[in-house]
Amino acid sequence: MNDCLFCKIVEKEIPAKIVYEDERVVAFRDINPQAPTHILIIPRKHIPTTMDIGEVDKELVGQMHLIAAGLAREEGLEDRGFRLVLNCNKDAGQEVFHLHLHLLGGRRFSWPPG
Ligand code: AMP
Ligand code: ZN
């Protein structure tokens, strides 16, 4: 995808604080953190939104969650807890149309969300 910000991060055309990467997934710190830990976990594959996840992506999406759990453990969030967020389209305020799982932790979050 030529004009996708997160594809450019995957391709290392734009710098990011990468905390994890493998052949299918990249994770990096959010540029505008909303909590002491704010990491974005993304597939290397360009998938715009949750609505574009296909049967073929089931394992990839599962892997993103496993990586989120591993990073939460590394960040010392295992026991105290954390939040995973995946915004889809307008009402959720999605800004970057390349699937990304937010890992947020290190402070208390309210519910329901704003
Ligand atoms: P969303 O609203 O779910 O689409 O979230 C997009 C997230 O991407 C926001 O939390 C932004 O702060 C973050 N973001 C935007 N540009 C960058 C960047 N260049 N590097 C890291 N995070 C970014
Ligand atoms: Zn992309």
Short mmCIF file of C-alpha atoms and ligand atoms in Angstrom, two decimals:
data_model
loop_
_atom_site.label_atom_id
_atom_site.label_comp_id
_atom_site.label_asym_id
_atom_site.label_seq_id
_atom_site.Cartn_x
_atom_site.Cartn_y
_atom_site.Cartn_z
CA MET A 1 0.00 0.00 0.00
CA ASN A 2 1.75 3.20 -1.19
CA ASP A 3 0.24 5.81 1.09
CA CYS A 4 -0.24 3.98 4.35
CA LEU A 5 1.65 5.34 7.37
CA PHE A 6 1.92 1.99 9.11
CA CYS A 7 3.04 0.20 5.93
CA LYS A 8 5.83 2.77 5.85
CA ILE A 9 6.76 1.91 9.44
CA VAL A 10 6.76 -1.79 8.49
CA GLU A 11 9.06 -0.98 5.55
CA LYS A 12 11.26 1.20 7.85
CA GLU A 13 10.65 4.22 5.61
CA ILE A 14 9.40 6.09 8.68
CA PRO A 15 11.16 5.67 12.04
CA ALA A 16 9.38 4.13 15.00
CA LYS A 17 10.38 2.77 18.40
CA ILE A 18 9.98 -0.88 17.47
CA VAL A 19 9.69 -3.19 20.48
CA TYR A 20 8.97 -6.46 18.66
CA GLU A 21 9.00 -7.80 15.13
CA ASP A 22 8.79 -11.12 13.36
CA GLU A 23 7.91 -12.23 9.84
CA ARG A 24 4.23 -11.35 10.24
CA VAL A 25 3.86 -8.77 13.02
CA VAL A 26 5.51 -5.49 14.13
CA ALA A 27 4.96 -3.68 17.45
CA PHE A 28 6.08 -0.14 18.23
CA ARG A 29 5.43 2.60 20.76
CA ASP A 30 2.60 5.01 20.00
CA ILE A 31 3.90 8.47 19.07
CA ASN A 32 1.27 10.12 21.29
CA PRO A 33 1.01 7.79 24.29
CA GLN A 34 -2.25 7.79 26.25
CA ALA A 35 -0.79 5.78 29.14
CA PRO A 36 2.69 4.94 30.54
CA THR A 37 2.68 1.90 28.22
CA HIS A 38 1.10 2.48 24.81
CA ILE A 39 2.22 0.04 22.13
CA LEU A 40 0.64 -0.63 18.74
CA ILE A 41 0.71 -4.21 17.43
CA ILE A 42 0.19 -4.43 13.67
CA PRO A 43 0.32 -7.06 10.92
CA ARG A 44 2.92 -6.51 8.21
CA LYS A 45 0.07 -7.23 5.81
CA HIS A 46 -2.06 -4.18 4.98
CA ILE A 47 -5.53 -4.88 6.41
CA PRO A 48 -7.49 -1.57 6.68
CA THR A 49 -10.00 -2.43 9.42
CA THR A 50 -11.48 -5.26 11.45
CA MET A 51 -14.13 -5.54 8.71
CA ASP A 52 -11.40 -6.54 6.25
CA ILE A 53 -10.07 -9.46 8.30
CA GLY A 54 -10.51 -12.61 6.24
CA GLU A 55 -10.65 -16.33 7.04
CA VAL A 56 -7.04 -16.48 5.89
CA ASP A 57 -6.06 -13.94 8.61
CA LYS A 58 -7.46 -15.85 11.60
CA GLU A 59 -4.07 -17.10 12.78
CA LEU A 60 -2.44 -13.70 12.22
CA VAL A 61 -5.02 -11.94 14.41
CA GLY A 62 -4.54 -14.60 17.09
CA GLN A 63 -0.79 -14.10 16.89
CA MET A 64 -1.24 -10.33 17.41
CA HIS A 65 -3.03 -11.10 20.68
CA LEU A 66 -0.35 -13.53 21.85
CA ILE A 67 2.31 -10.90 21.12
CA ALA A 68 0.25 -8.31 23.03
CA ALA A 69 0.20 -10.65 26.04
CA GLY A 70 3.96 -11.19 25.81
CA LEU A 71 4.61 -7.46 25.63
CA ALA A 72 2.23 -6.84 28.56
CA ARG A 73 4.31 -9.33 30.57
CA GLU A 74 7.55 -7.60 29.54
CA GLU A 75 6.09 -4.24 30.59
CA GLY A 76 5.20 -5.64 34.01
CA LEU A 77 1.46 -5.41 33.40
CA GLU A 78 0.57 -9.08 33.75
CA ASP A 79 -0.89 -8.88 37.26
CA ARG A 80 -2.09 -5.30 37.47
CA GLY A 81 -3.85 -5.50 34.10
CA PHE A 82 -4.02 -3.52 30.90
CA ARG A 83 -6.38 -2.69 28.08
CA LEU A 84 -6.39 -3.87 24.46
CA VAL A 85 -8.24 -1.59 22.03
CA LEU A 86 -9.00 -2.03 18.36
CA ASN A 87 -10.82 0.96 16.86
CA CYS A 88 -12.92 0.34 13.76
CA ASN A 89 -14.08 3.19 11.53
CA LYS A 90 -15.67 6.55 12.34
CA ASP A 91 -17.60 6.07 15.57
CA ALA A 92 -14.57 4.45 17.22
CA GLY A 93 -12.30 7.28 16.03
CA GLN A 94 -10.04 5.14 13.84
CA GLU A 95 -7.40 7.43 12.33
CA VAL A 96 -4.95 5.05 10.69
CA PHE A 97 -6.50 2.55 8.31
CA HIS A 98 -4.03 -0.27 8.83
CA LEU A 99 -5.21 -2.71 11.50
CA HIS A 100 -3.57 -2.02 14.88
CA LEU A 101 -4.14 -3.34 18.36
CA HIS A 102 -3.46 -0.79 21.10
CA LEU A 103 -1.82 -2.17 24.25
CA LEU A 104 -2.42 0.38 27.02
CA GLY A 105 -1.26 0.02 30.61
CA GLY A 106 0.38 1.53 33.65
CA ARG A 107 -2.64 3.49 34.83
CA ARG A 108 -6.27 2.87 35.75
CA PHE A 109 -8.81 3.09 32.89
CA SER A 110 -12.44 3.96 33.24
CA TRP A 111 -15.42 2.00 31.92
CA PRO A 112 -17.49 2.66 29.91
CA PRO A 113 -14.95 4.23 27.54
CA GLY A 114 -15.41 7.83 26.43
P1 AMP B 1 -6.48 4.90 15.90
O1 AMP B 1 -7.22 6.11 16.37
O2 AMP B 1 -6.93 3.63 16.57
O3 AMP B 1 -6.46 4.79 14.39
O4 AMP B 1 -5.00 5.10 16.41
C1 AMP B 1 -3.96 5.58 15.64
C2 AMP B 1 -2.78 5.70 16.58
O5 AMP B 1 -1.60 5.82 15.81
C3 AMP B 1 -2.86 6.93 17.49
O6 AMP B 1 -2.80 6.50 18.85
C4 AMP B 1 -1.63 7.74 17.09
O7 AMP B 1 -1.03 8.40 18.18
C5 AMP B 1 -0.72 6.67 16.50
N1 AMP B 1 0.25 7.15 15.54
C6 AMP B 1 0.05 7.99 14.50
N2 AMP B 1 1.18 8.19 13.81
C7 AMP B 1 2.14 7.44 14.43
C8 AMP B 1 3.54 7.22 14.21
N3 AMP B 1 4.19 7.81 13.18
N4 AMP B 1 4.20 6.41 15.05
C9 AMP B 1 3.57 5.82 16.09
N5 AMP B 1 2.26 5.98 16.35
C10 AMP B 1 1.55 6.78 15.54
ZN ZN B 2 -0.83 -0.30 5.59
#
